Structure formats: C-alpha cells, structure tokens
Amino acid sequence: MRISVSSDMDEPVARALVAKLRERGHEVVTHGALRPGDDPQWAACSEAAARDVAEGRSDQAVVCCWTGTGASIAANKVPGVRAALCTDAYTADGARRWNDANVLALGLRLTSEPLLAEILDAWFAAAPSEDAEDRENVARVGRMDSGRTVQP
Ligand SMILES: O=C(CO)[C@H](O)[C@H](O)COP(=O)(O)O
C-alpha cells in the first residue's frame, strides 16, 4: 500500500515507524518534520497526510504528534477520513474491524518501538468486519460518512 506518514517531531519512534512500514513493503510518503523543508506544525502536517487519503493519493495514513490527540483531531476534520488514536494493539484491531478506520493516529510520547510493532501488526492484520453481528457497525460508519449519524 501507499501510506502517508506525518509527524510534528523528528523523534526516533517516528523514524522507526517509517522504517517498519517500508520493511513491510509499503511505499511511504512523509509530511511534517519527517520531510525536510515541510511545515512541521501538527495540524498542518496531519491534515496533509489525511488529505492524501481522502483525495486518493494514499491508501492509508499514520499521523503522529506528541500526544496523538491533535494529530487525530486534525485528520478527522478531513471529510472521508476516519482517524483512530490507538494506544495498543487491541484498539488498533478494533479501529480497523469496527470503525473501518483509514488513518492511524499515534502519540509519540507513549508509543515505544515494541508497542509500535504490536500496533502495526494488529492494524494491518485486521479488516472491516463482515460478520453478521457486526453489520450494524458498517452501517454506522456509512451514516457517519454521510453526516447522518443521528437518525431522525
Ligand atoms: O501533542 C501535540 C499536539 O496534540 C504536539 O506534539 C505538542 O503540543 C507539541 O507541539 P508544539 O511543539 O508545536 O507546541
């Protein structure tokens, strides 16, 4: 897959993220502090990575900031993006399985390299669930994307 990665900080774990994605065979597009001369501000680089997904230039994105919160909020402002801030493998699995998340948000502060590996394993192993009991989750995602989460 082609994956956009943004980070507002040039931290070792952000570099490890890019390396791990390449090891998995993905093509990586960098934004923010990971790309010399780019705007490293978290809202700007997260939005740029999210727009890559929304506008079809990338299949998925991983957006990072110190807490992960700003990056996830900025990415979720882009229509068509479902960004999930994941702190562990279970959450990453659920984000793909039940939310059809297309952007993974990570906090640089708490994501160690071993935890990063677990999160990526879970994220890429999972797919949106097609189980009958999960169909309502798929419907919820569709309603969110069309702006009609609350039914009249
Ligand atoms: O976690 C973050 C936003 O959610 C940022 O990484 C943190 O606020 C630092 O940003 P800056 O150095 O621009 O103040």
Tab-separated table of N, CA and C and ligand atoms in Angstrom:
chain	number	residue	atom	x	y	z
A	1	MET	N	0.839	-1.196	0.000
A	1	MET	CA	0.000	0.000	0.000
A	1	MET	C	0.875	1.248	0.000
A	2	ARG	N	0.275	2.335	-0.412
A	2	ARG	CA	0.943	3.637	-0.295
A	2	ARG	C	0.422	4.279	0.992
A	3	ILE	N	1.329	4.639	1.875
A	3	ILE	CA	0.921	5.150	3.190
A	3	ILE	C	1.593	6.488	3.451
A	4	SER	N	0.779	7.494	3.768
A	4	SER	CA	1.319	8.796	4.146
A	4	SER	C	1.589	8.797	5.641
A	5	VAL	N	2.707	9.365	6.026
A	5	VAL	CA	3.079	9.433	7.448
A	5	VAL	C	3.411	10.879	7.777
A	6	SER	N	2.801	11.388	8.848
A	6	SER	CA	3.136	12.743	9.299
A	6	SER	C	3.549	12.709	10.760
A	7	SER	N	4.454	13.620	11.090
A	7	SER	CA	4.830	13.810	12.489
A	7	SER	C	5.289	15.252	12.650
A	8	ASP	N	4.900	15.847	13.773
A	8	ASP	CA	5.355	17.226	14.023
A	8	ASP	C	6.726	17.228	14.691
A	9	MET	N	7.233	16.039	15.040
A	9	MET	CA	8.532	15.946	15.710
A	9	MET	C	9.357	14.852	15.036
A	10	ASP	N	10.651	15.138	14.890
A	10	ASP	CA	11.553	14.145	14.301
A	10	ASP	C	12.097	13.266	15.435
A	11	GLU	N	11.222	12.389	15.928
A	11	GLU	CA	11.540	11.524	17.072
A	11	GLU	C	11.978	10.145	16.572
A	12	PRO	N	12.806	9.435	17.364
A	12	PRO	CA	13.221	8.088	16.941
A	12	PRO	C	12.049	7.159	16.620
A	13	VAL	N	10.977	7.254	17.390
A	13	VAL	CA	9.854	6.339	17.128
A	13	VAL	C	9.156	6.684	15.810
A	14	ALA	N	9.163	7.945	15.427
A	14	ALA	CA	8.572	8.334	14.131
A	14	ALA	C	9.432	7.791	12.990
A	15	ARG	N	10.747	7.871	13.154
A	15	ARG	CA	11.634	7.297	12.132
A	15	ARG	C	11.477	5.780	12.078
A	16	ALA	N	11.325	5.159	13.260
A	16	ALA	CA	11.121	3.702	13.294
A	16	ALA	C	9.826	3.323	12.586
A	17	LEU	N	8.815	4.161	12.739
A	17	LEU	CA	7.535	3.917	12.065
A	17	LEU	C	7.739	3.864	10.545
A	18	VAL	N	8.443	4.855	10.008
A	18	VAL	CA	8.684	4.894	8.558
A	18	VAL	C	9.467	3.643	8.138
A	19	ALA	N	10.494	3.286	8.915
A	19	ALA	CA	11.317	2.122	8.571
A	19	ALA	C	10.487	0.839	8.611
A	20	LYS	N	9.647	0.702	9.637
A	20	LYS	CA	8.834	-0.524	9.767
A	20	LYS	C	7.830	-0.640	8.621
A	21	LEU	N	7.263	0.489	8.219
A	21	LEU	CA	6.306	0.452	7.100
A	21	LEU	C	7.018	0.036	5.817
A	22	ARG	N	8.225	0.559	5.617
A	22	ARG	CA	8.985	0.180	4.403
A	22	ARG	C	9.378	-1.287	4.457
A	23	GLU	N	9.760	-1.773	5.657
A	23	GLU	CA	10.101	-3.204	5.804
A	23	GLU	C	8.920	-4.086	5.433
A	24	ARG	N	7.716	-3.583	5.696
A	24	ARG	CA	6.501	-4.348	5.369
A	24	ARG	C	6.155	-4.257	3.893
A	25	GLY	N	6.915	-3.488	3.146
A	25	GLY	CA	6.702	-3.403	1.706
A	25	GLY	C	5.842	-2.239	1.260
A	26	HIS	N	5.509	-1.339	2.191
A	26	HIS	CA	4.675	-0.194	1.819
A	26	HIS	C	5.519	0.932	1.228
A	27	GLU	N	4.893	1.683	0.337
A	27	GLU	CA	5.513	2.913	-0.163
A	27	GLU	C	5.119	4.027	0.815
A	28	VAL	N	6.091	4.760	1.321
A	28	VAL	CA	5.806	5.767	2.363
A	28	VAL	C	5.997	7.176	1.817
A	29	VAL	N	4.991	8.026	2.064
A	29	VAL	CA	5.058	9.447	1.720
A	29	VAL	C	5.135	10.209	3.032
A	30	THR	N	6.165	11.028	3.226
A	30	THR	CA	6.323	11.702	4.522
A	30	THR	C	5.835	13.149	4.480
A	31	HIS	N	5.383	13.609	5.648
A	31	HIS	CA	4.958	15.003	5.833
A	31	HIS	C	5.495	15.515	7.174
A	32	GLY	N	5.573	16.831	7.283
A	32	GLY	CA	5.954	17.453	8.551
A	32	GLY	C	7.440	17.346	8.822
A	33	ALA	N	7.784	17.042	10.079
A	33	ALA	CA	9.191	17.013	10.493
A	33	ALA	C	9.973	15.884	9.835
A	34	LEU	N	9.262	14.949	9.223
A	34	LEU	CA	9.930	13.822	8.559
A	34	LEU	C	10.338	14.165	7.135
A	35	ARG	N	9.909	15.352	6.677
A	35	ARG	CA	10.256	15.776	5.305
A	35	ARG	C	10.941	17.130	5.392
A	36	PRO	N	12.245	17.203	5.081
A	36	PRO	CA	12.971	18.470	5.204
A	36	PRO	C	12.279	19.595	4.426
A	37	GLY	N	12.103	20.739	5.104
A	37	GLY	CA	11.511	21.907	4.458
A	37	GLY	C	9.997	21.950	4.523
A	38	ASP	N	9.360	20.884	5.009
A	38	ASP	CA	7.896	20.856	5.088
A	38	ASP	C	7.432	21.559	6.368
A	39	ASP	N	6.147	21.949	6.406
A	39	ASP	CA	5.574	22.579	7.602
A	39	ASP	C	5.435	21.503	8.685
A	40	PRO	N	6.154	21.650	9.835
A	40	PRO	CA	6.098	20.597	10.858
A	40	PRO	C	4.961	20.787	11.865
A	41	GLN	N	4.164	21.836	11.718
A	41	GLN	CA	3.111	22.107	12.705
A	41	GLN	C	2.090	20.957	12.663
A	42	TRP	N	1.674	20.468	13.838
A	42	TRP	CA	0.902	19.220	13.870
A	42	TRP	C	-0.412	19.274	13.098
A	43	ALA	N	-1.112	20.407	13.171
A	43	ALA	CA	-2.400	20.467	12.460
A	43	ALA	C	-2.173	20.416	10.951
A	44	ALA	N	-1.134	21.135	10.502
A	44	ALA	CA	-0.874	21.217	9.054
A	44	ALA	C	-0.414	19.875	8.489
A	45	CYS	N	0.544	19.237	9.162
A	45	CYS	CA	1.077	18.002	8.558
A	45	CYS	C	0.091	16.838	8.704
A	46	SER	N	-0.699	16.838	9.776
A	46	SER	CA	-1.720	15.778	9.920
A	46	SER	C	-2.774	15.930	8.836
A	47	GLU	N	-3.192	17.177	8.604
A	47	GLU	CA	-4.191	17.420	7.551
A	47	GLU	C	-3.638	17.008	6.191
A	48	ALA	N	-2.372	17.322	5.930
A	48	ALA	CA	-1.779	16.976	4.623
A	48	ALA	C	-1.800	15.462	4.407
A	49	ALA	N	-1.441	14.702	5.445
A	49	ALA	CA	-1.450	13.244	5.315
A	49	ALA	C	-2.875	12.721	5.144
A	50	ALA	N	-3.816	13.301	5.899
A	50	ALA	CA	-5.218	12.875	5.790
A	50	ALA	C	-5.772	13.197	4.411
A	51	ARG	N	-5.398	14.343	3.858
A	51	ARG	CA	-5.877	14.708	2.512
A	51	ARG	C	-5.341	13.740	1.457
A	52	ASP	N	-4.132	13.231	1.668
A	52	ASP	CA	-3.606	12.227	0.730
A	52	ASP	C	-4.576	11.048	0.636
A	53	VAL	N	-5.110	10.639	1.790
A	53	VAL	CA	-6.055	9.510	1.811
A	53	VAL	C	-7.390	9.920	1.193
A	54	ALA	N	-7.928	11.048	1.645
A	54	ALA	CA	-9.252	11.478	1.178
A	54	ALA	C	-9.262	11.733	-0.326
A	55	GLU	N	-8.120	12.196	-0.859
A	55	GLU	CA	-8.072	12.558	-2.282
A	55	GLU	C	-7.446	11.456	-3.146
A	56	GLY	N	-7.225	10.273	-2.513
A	56	GLY	CA	-6.840	9.094	-3.286
A	56	GLY	C	-5.361	8.969	-3.621
A	57	ARG	N	-4.528	9.836	-3.049
A	57	ARG	CA	-3.082	9.716	-3.334
A	57	ARG	C	-2.429	8.637	-2.492
A	58	SER	N	-3.026	8.328	-1.346
A	58	SER	CA	-2.530	7.248	-0.487
A	58	SER	C	-3.692	6.366	-0.064
A	59	ASP	N	-3.369	5.118	0.275
A	59	ASP	CA	-4.409	4.182	0.724
A	59	ASP	C	-4.774	4.429	2.181
A	60	GLN	N	-3.768	4.697	2.990
A	60	GLN	CA	-3.960	4.941	4.424
A	60	GLN	C	-2.918	5.972	4.871
A	61	ALA	N	-3.071	6.435	6.126
A	61	ALA	CA	-2.068	7.349	6.685
A	61	ALA	C	-1.844	7.019	8.153
A	62	VAL	N	-0.678	7.395	8.630
A	62	VAL	CA	-0.392	7.353	10.064
A	62	VAL	C	0.013	8.775	10.455
A	63	VAL	N	-0.717	9.362	11.394
A	63	VAL	CA	-0.438	10.742	11.806
A	63	VAL	C	0.037	10.733	13.256
A	64	CYS	N	1.097	11.477	13.531
A	64	CYS	CA	1.712	11.448	14.859
A	64	CYS	C	1.907	12.860	15.398
A	65	CYS	N	1.725	13.006	16.693
A	65	CYS	CA	2.181	14.191	17.419
A	65	CYS	C	2.525	13.700	18.829
A	66	TRP	N	2.934	14.595	19.690
A	66	TRP	CA	3.428	14.157	20.998
A	66	TRP	C	2.381	13.345	21.753
A	67	THR	N	1.148	13.870	21.798
A	67	THR	CA	0.068	13.143	22.480
A	67	THR	C	-0.729	12.244	21.536
A	68	GLY	N	-0.736	12.575	20.267
A	68	GLY	CA	-1.593	11.885	19.290
A	68	GLY	C	-2.964	12.514	19.165
A	69	THR	N	-3.320	13.360	20.117
A	69	THR	CA	-4.677	13.928	20.111
A	69	THR	C	-4.843	14.980	19.011
A	70	GLY	N	-3.911	15.925	18.950
A	70	GLY	CA	-4.017	16.972	17.923
A	70	GLY	C	-3.981	16.375	16.529
A	71	ALA	N	-3.093	15.416	16.329
A	71	ALA	CA	-2.976	14.778	15.010
A	71	ALA	C	-4.287	14.094	14.634
A	72	SER	N	-4.917	13.400	15.585
A	72	SER	CA	-6.159	12.689	15.258
A	72	SER	C	-7.293	13.681	15.014
A	73	ILE	N	-7.348	14.740	15.810
A	73	ILE	CA	-8.421	15.737	15.620
A	73	ILE	C	-8.279	16.397	14.251
A	74	ALA	N	-7.050	16.799	13.899
A	74	ALA	CA	-6.828	17.471	12.610
A	74	ALA	C	-7.179	16.546	11.450
A	75	ALA	N	-6.767	15.283	11.541
A	75	ALA	CA	-7.061	14.341	10.451
A	75	ALA	C	-8.564	14.126	10.303
A	76	ASN	N	-9.262	14.067	11.432
A	76	ASN	CA	-10.705	13.797	11.374
A	76	ASN	C	-11.526	14.966	10.837
A	77	LYS	N	-10.915	16.129	10.680
A	77	LYS	CA	-11.623	17.265	10.063
A	77	LYS	C	-11.742	17.097	8.552
A	78	VAL	N	-10.961	16.176	7.986
A	78	VAL	CA	-10.968	15.985	6.528
A	78	VAL	C	-12.095	15.003	6.170
A	79	PRO	N	-13.066	15.438	5.348
A	79	PRO	CA	-14.183	14.541	5.008
A	79	PRO	C	-13.690	13.227	4.398
A	80	GLY	N	-14.283	12.130	4.869
A	80	GLY	CA	-13.913	10.805	4.357
A	80	GLY	C	-12.834	10.124	5.180
A	81	VAL	N	-12.234	10.889	6.098
A	81	VAL	CA	-11.186	10.312	6.947
A	81	VAL	C	-11.787	9.849	8.262
A	82	ARG	N	-11.383	8.645	8.654
A	82	ARG	CA	-11.761	8.108	9.970
A	82	ARG	C	-10.456	7.772	10.678
A	83	ALA	N	-9.996	8.732	11.479
A	83	ALA	CA	-8.712	8.576	12.171
A	83	ALA	C	-8.959	8.052	13.579
A	84	ALA	N	-8.167	7.065	13.986
A	84	ALA	CA	-8.320	6.462	15.310
A	84	ALA	C	-7.002	6.568	16.072
A	85	LEU	N	-7.080	7.184	17.241
A	85	LEU	CA	-5.905	7.277	18.120
A	85	LEU	C	-5.771	5.950	18.852
A	86	CYS	N	-4.707	5.223	18.553
A	86	CYS	CA	-4.548	3.866	19.092
A	86	CYS	C	-3.359	3.801	20.039
A	87	THR	N	-3.635	3.284	21.228
A	87	THR	CA	-2.604	3.179	22.260
A	87	THR	C	-2.171	1.734	22.486
A	88	ASP	N	-2.826	0.811	21.826
A	88	ASP	CA	-2.454	-0.600	21.980
A	88	ASP	C	-2.984	-1.394	20.792
A	89	ALA	N	-2.566	-2.661	20.719
A	89	ALA	CA	-2.925	-3.498	19.577
A	89	ALA	C	-4.431	-3.779	19.525
A	90	TYR	N	-5.054	-3.976	20.681
A	90	TYR	CA	-6.491	-4.276	20.701
A	90	TYR	C	-7.282	-3.122	20.091
A	91	THR	N	-6.880	-1.903	20.466
A	91	THR	CA	-7.572	-0.722	19.942
A	91	THR	C	-7.359	-0.601	18.436
A	92	ALA	N	-6.131	-0.883	17.971
A	92	ALA	CA	-5.852	-0.812	16.533
A	92	ALA	C	-6.681	-1.848	15.776
A	93	ASP	N	-6.790	-3.053	16.308
A	93	ASP	CA	-7.606	-4.099	15.688
A	93	ASP	C	-9.064	-3.649	15.604
A	94	GLY	N	-9.585	-3.136	16.696
A	94	GLY	CA	-10.986	-2.697	16.727
A	94	GLY	C	-11.237	-1.516	15.804
A	95	ALA	N	-10.264	-0.630	15.700
A	95	ALA	CA	-10.432	0.545	14.839
A	95	ALA	C	-10.602	0.134	13.381
A	96	ARG	N	-9.842	-0.879	12.952
A	96	ARG	CA	-9.987	-1.365	11.577
A	96	ARG	C	-11.264	-2.202	11.447
A	97	ARG	N	-11.483	-3.094	12.414
A	97	ARG	CA	-12.570	-4.068	12.338
A	97	ARG	C	-13.956	-3.416	12.441
A	98	TRP	N	-14.102	-2.511	13.406
A	98	TRP	CA	-15.435	-1.980	13.700
A	98	TRP	C	-15.661	-0.550	13.203
A	99	ASN	N	-14.584	0.189	13.006
A	99	ASN	CA	-14.742	1.590	12.572
A	99	ASN	C	-14.284	1.811	11.133
A	100	ASP	N	-13.724	0.776	10.491
A	100	ASP	CA	-13.150	0.941	9.145
A	100	ASP	C	-12.230	2.168	9.124
A	101	ALA	N	-11.424	2.324	10.174
A	101	ALA	CA	-10.510	3.471	10.259
A	101	ALA	C	-9.511	3.411	9.111
A	102	ASN	N	-9.293	4.560	8.492
A	102	ASN	CA	-8.318	4.607	7.392
A	102	ASN	C	-7.092	5.448	7.740
A	103	VAL	N	-7.088	6.017	8.924
A	103	VAL	CA	-5.918	6.755	9.413
A	103	VAL	C	-5.633	6.316	10.853
A	104	LEU	N	-4.404	5.910	11.084
A	104	LEU	CA	-3.945	5.530	12.429
A	104	LEU	C	-3.259	6.744	13.052
A	105	ALA	N	-3.694	7.133	14.235
A	105	ALA	CA	-3.043	8.243	14.946
A	105	ALA	C	-2.259	7.672	16.121
A	106	LEU	N	-1.057	8.173	16.310
A	106	LEU	CA	-0.189	7.680	17.378
A	106	LEU	C	0.361	8.839	18.195
A	107	GLY	N	0.510	8.616	19.496
A	107	GLY	CA	1.182	9.569	20.368
A	107	GLY	C	2.647	9.174	20.494
A	108	LEU	N	3.532	10.093	20.167
A	108	LEU	CA	4.967	9.777	20.212
A	108	LEU	C	5.454	9.560	21.640
A	109	ARG	N	4.800	10.218	22.581
A	109	ARG	CA	5.265	10.168	23.969
A	109	ARG	C	5.188	8.772	24.563
A	110	LEU	N	4.106	8.061	24.293
A	110	LEU	CA	3.870	6.783	24.973
A	110	LEU	C	4.072	5.560	24.083
A	111	THR	N	4.315	5.768	22.805
A	111	THR	CA	4.452	4.615	21.902
A	111	THR	C	5.918	4.193	21.821
A	112	SER	N	6.247	3.128	22.512
A	112	SER	CA	7.609	2.566	22.435
A	112	SER	C	7.736	1.788	21.121
A	113	GLU	N	8.947	1.435	20.745
A	113	GLU	CA	9.101	0.690	19.490
A	113	GLU	C	8.459	-0.697	19.547
A	114	PRO	N	8.591	-1.450	20.669
A	114	PRO	CA	7.876	-2.744	20.722
A	114	PRO	C	6.357	-2.573	20.633
A	115	LEU	N	5.829	-1.542	21.309
A	115	LEU	CA	4.381	-1.296	21.231
A	115	LEU	C	3.982	-0.896	19.814
A	116	LEU	N	4.815	-0.091	19.167
A	116	LEU	CA	4.556	0.303	17.780
A	116	LEU	C	4.434	-0.940	16.888
A	117	ALA	N	5.354	-1.884	17.063
A	117	ALA	CA	5.317	-3.109	16.254
A	117	ALA	C	4.011	-3.868	16.481
A	118	GLU	N	3.572	-3.952	17.740
A	118	GLU	CA	2.310	-4.653	18.043
A	118	GLU	C	1.123	-3.939	17.407
A	119	ILE	N	1.119	-2.616	17.498
A	119	ILE	CA	0.012	-1.835	16.923
A	119	ILE	C	-0.031	-2.028	15.406
A	120	LEU	N	1.125	-1.960	14.751
A	120	LEU	CA	1.150	-2.121	13.290
A	120	LEU	C	0.725	-3.529	12.887
A	121	ASP	N	1.198	-4.548	13.633
A	121	ASP	CA	0.771	-5.930	13.341
A	121	ASP	C	-0.755	-6.027	13.369
A	122	ALA	N	-1.357	-5.485	14.420
A	122	ALA	CA	-2.811	-5.579	14.571
A	122	ALA	C	-3.531	-4.766	13.504
A	123	TRP	N	-3.049	-3.569	13.249
A	123	TRP	CA	-3.683	-2.670	12.262
A	123	TRP	C	-3.729	-3.328	10.880
A	124	PHE	N	-2.603	-3.903	10.449
A	124	PHE	CA	-2.539	-4.446	9.090
A	124	PHE	C	-3.146	-5.848	8.990
A	125	ALA	N	-3.284	-6.533	10.123
A	125	ALA	CA	-3.905	-7.867	10.087
A	125	ALA	C	-5.425	-7.781	10.028
A	126	ALA	N	-5.976	-6.686	10.538
A	126	ALA	CA	-7.433	-6.578	10.644
A	126	ALA	C	-8.025	-5.900	9.410
A	127	ALA	N	-9.295	-6.226	9.161
A	127	ALA	CA	-10.044	-5.589	8.072
A	127	ALA	C	-11.448	-5.317	8.596
A	128	PRO	N	-12.185	-4.434	7.941
A	128	PRO	CA	-13.555	-4.183	8.389
A	128	PRO	C	-14.344	-5.487	8.474
A	129	SER	N	-14.983	-5.705	9.603
A	129	SER	CA	-15.676	-6.970	9.840
A	129	SER	C	-16.888	-7.136	8.944
A	130	GLU	N	-17.028	-8.354	8.389
A	130	GLU	CA	-18.218	-8.650	7.575
A	130	GLU	C	-19.130	-9.637	8.292
A	131	ASP	N	-18.836	-9.894	9.589
A	131	ASP	CA	-19.709	-10.777	10.362
A	131	ASP	C	-21.108	-10.172	10.439
A	132	ALA	N	-22.097	-11.052	10.425
A	132	ALA	CA	-23.479	-10.581	10.502
A	132	ALA	C	-23.686	-9.697	11.729
A	133	GLU	N	-23.105	-10.120	12.848
A	133	GLU	CA	-23.328	-9.361	14.089
A	133	GLU	C	-22.646	-7.988	14.057
A	134	ASP	N	-21.715	-7.795	13.100
A	134	ASP	CA	-21.019	-6.515	13.009
A	134	ASP	C	-21.585	-5.617	11.920
A	135	ARG	N	-22.644	-6.107	11.237
A	135	ARG	CA	-23.157	-5.302	10.111
A	135	ARG	C	-23.617	-3.927	10.563
A	136	GLU	N	-24.121	-3.849	11.769
A	136	GLU	CA	-24.582	-2.543	12.265
A	136	GLU	C	-23.423	-1.560	12.379
A	137	ASN	N	-22.212	-2.091	12.677
A	137	ASN	CA	-21.050	-1.201	12.720
A	137	ASN	C	-20.749	-0.619	11.349
A	138	VAL	N	-20.852	-1.445	10.321
A	138	VAL	CA	-20.615	-0.971	8.956
A	138	VAL	C	-21.642	0.103	8.607
A	139	ALA	N	-22.883	-0.145	8.997
A	139	ALA	CA	-23.941	0.838	8.729
A	139	ALA	C	-23.665	2.143	9.468
A	140	ARG	N	-23.152	2.030	10.696
A	140	ARG	CA	-22.839	3.246	11.460
A	140	ARG	C	-21.773	4.076	10.768
A	141	VAL	N	-20.746	3.382	10.239
A	141	VAL	CA	-19.675	4.099	9.540
A	141	VAL	C	-20.242	4.818	8.324
A	142	GLY	N	-21.122	4.149	7.599
A	142	GLY	CA	-21.742	4.774	6.428
A	142	GLY	C	-22.546	6.002	6.817
A	143	ARG	N	-23.291	5.918	7.923
A	143	ARG	CA	-24.093	7.065	8.357
A	143	ARG	C	-23.187	8.216	8.787
A	144	MET	N	-22.082	7.880	9.480
A	144	MET	CA	-21.145	8.942	9.888
A	144	MET	C	-20.609	9.667	8.680
A	145	ASP	N	-20.203	8.890	7.665
A	145	ASP	CA	-19.583	9.491	6.489
A	145	ASP	C	-20.567	10.367	5.724
A	146	SER	N	-21.864	10.040	5.840
A	146	SER	CA	-22.842	10.874	5.129
A	146	SER	C	-23.394	11.971	6.036
A	147	GLY	N	-22.839	12.086	7.250
A	147	GLY	CA	-23.246	13.161	8.157
A	147	GLY	C	-24.593	12.936	8.803
A	148	ARG	N	-25.063	11.682	8.809
A	148	ARG	CA	-26.389	11.403	9.381
A	148	ARG	C	-26.277	10.350	10.483
A	149	THR	N	-25.354	10.576	11.413
A	149	THR	CA	-25.148	9.612	12.495
A	149	THR	C	-26.407	9.472	13.347
A	150	VAL	N	-27.048	10.617	13.637
A	150	VAL	CA	-28.280	10.596	14.429
A	150	VAL	C	-29.444	10.496	13.476
A	151	GLN	N	-30.206	9.406	13.615
A	151	GLN	CA	-31.330	9.196	12.702
A	151	GLN	C	-32.542	9.994	13.154
A	152	PRO	N	-33.285	10.577	12.193
A	152	PRO	CA	-34.473	11.357	12.563
A	152	PRO	C	-35.546	10.453	13.152
B	1	LIG	O1	0.853	16.669	21.021
B	1	LIG	C1	0.808	17.658	20.335
B	1	LIG	C2	-0.488	18.208	19.846
B	1	LIG	O2	-1.562	17.396	20.204
B	1	LIG	C3	2.055	18.386	19.967
B	1	LIG	O3	3.025	17.481	19.547
B	1	LIG	C4	2.531	19.198	21.162
B	1	LIG	O4	1.524	20.109	21.513
B	1	LIG	C5	3.806	19.952	20.822
B	1	LIG	O5	3.568	20.831	19.777
B	1	LIG	P1	4.358	22.203	19.641
B	1	LIG	O6	5.825	21.856	19.779
B	1	LIG	O7	4.002	22.710	18.279
B	1	LIG	O8	3.870	23.072	20.751
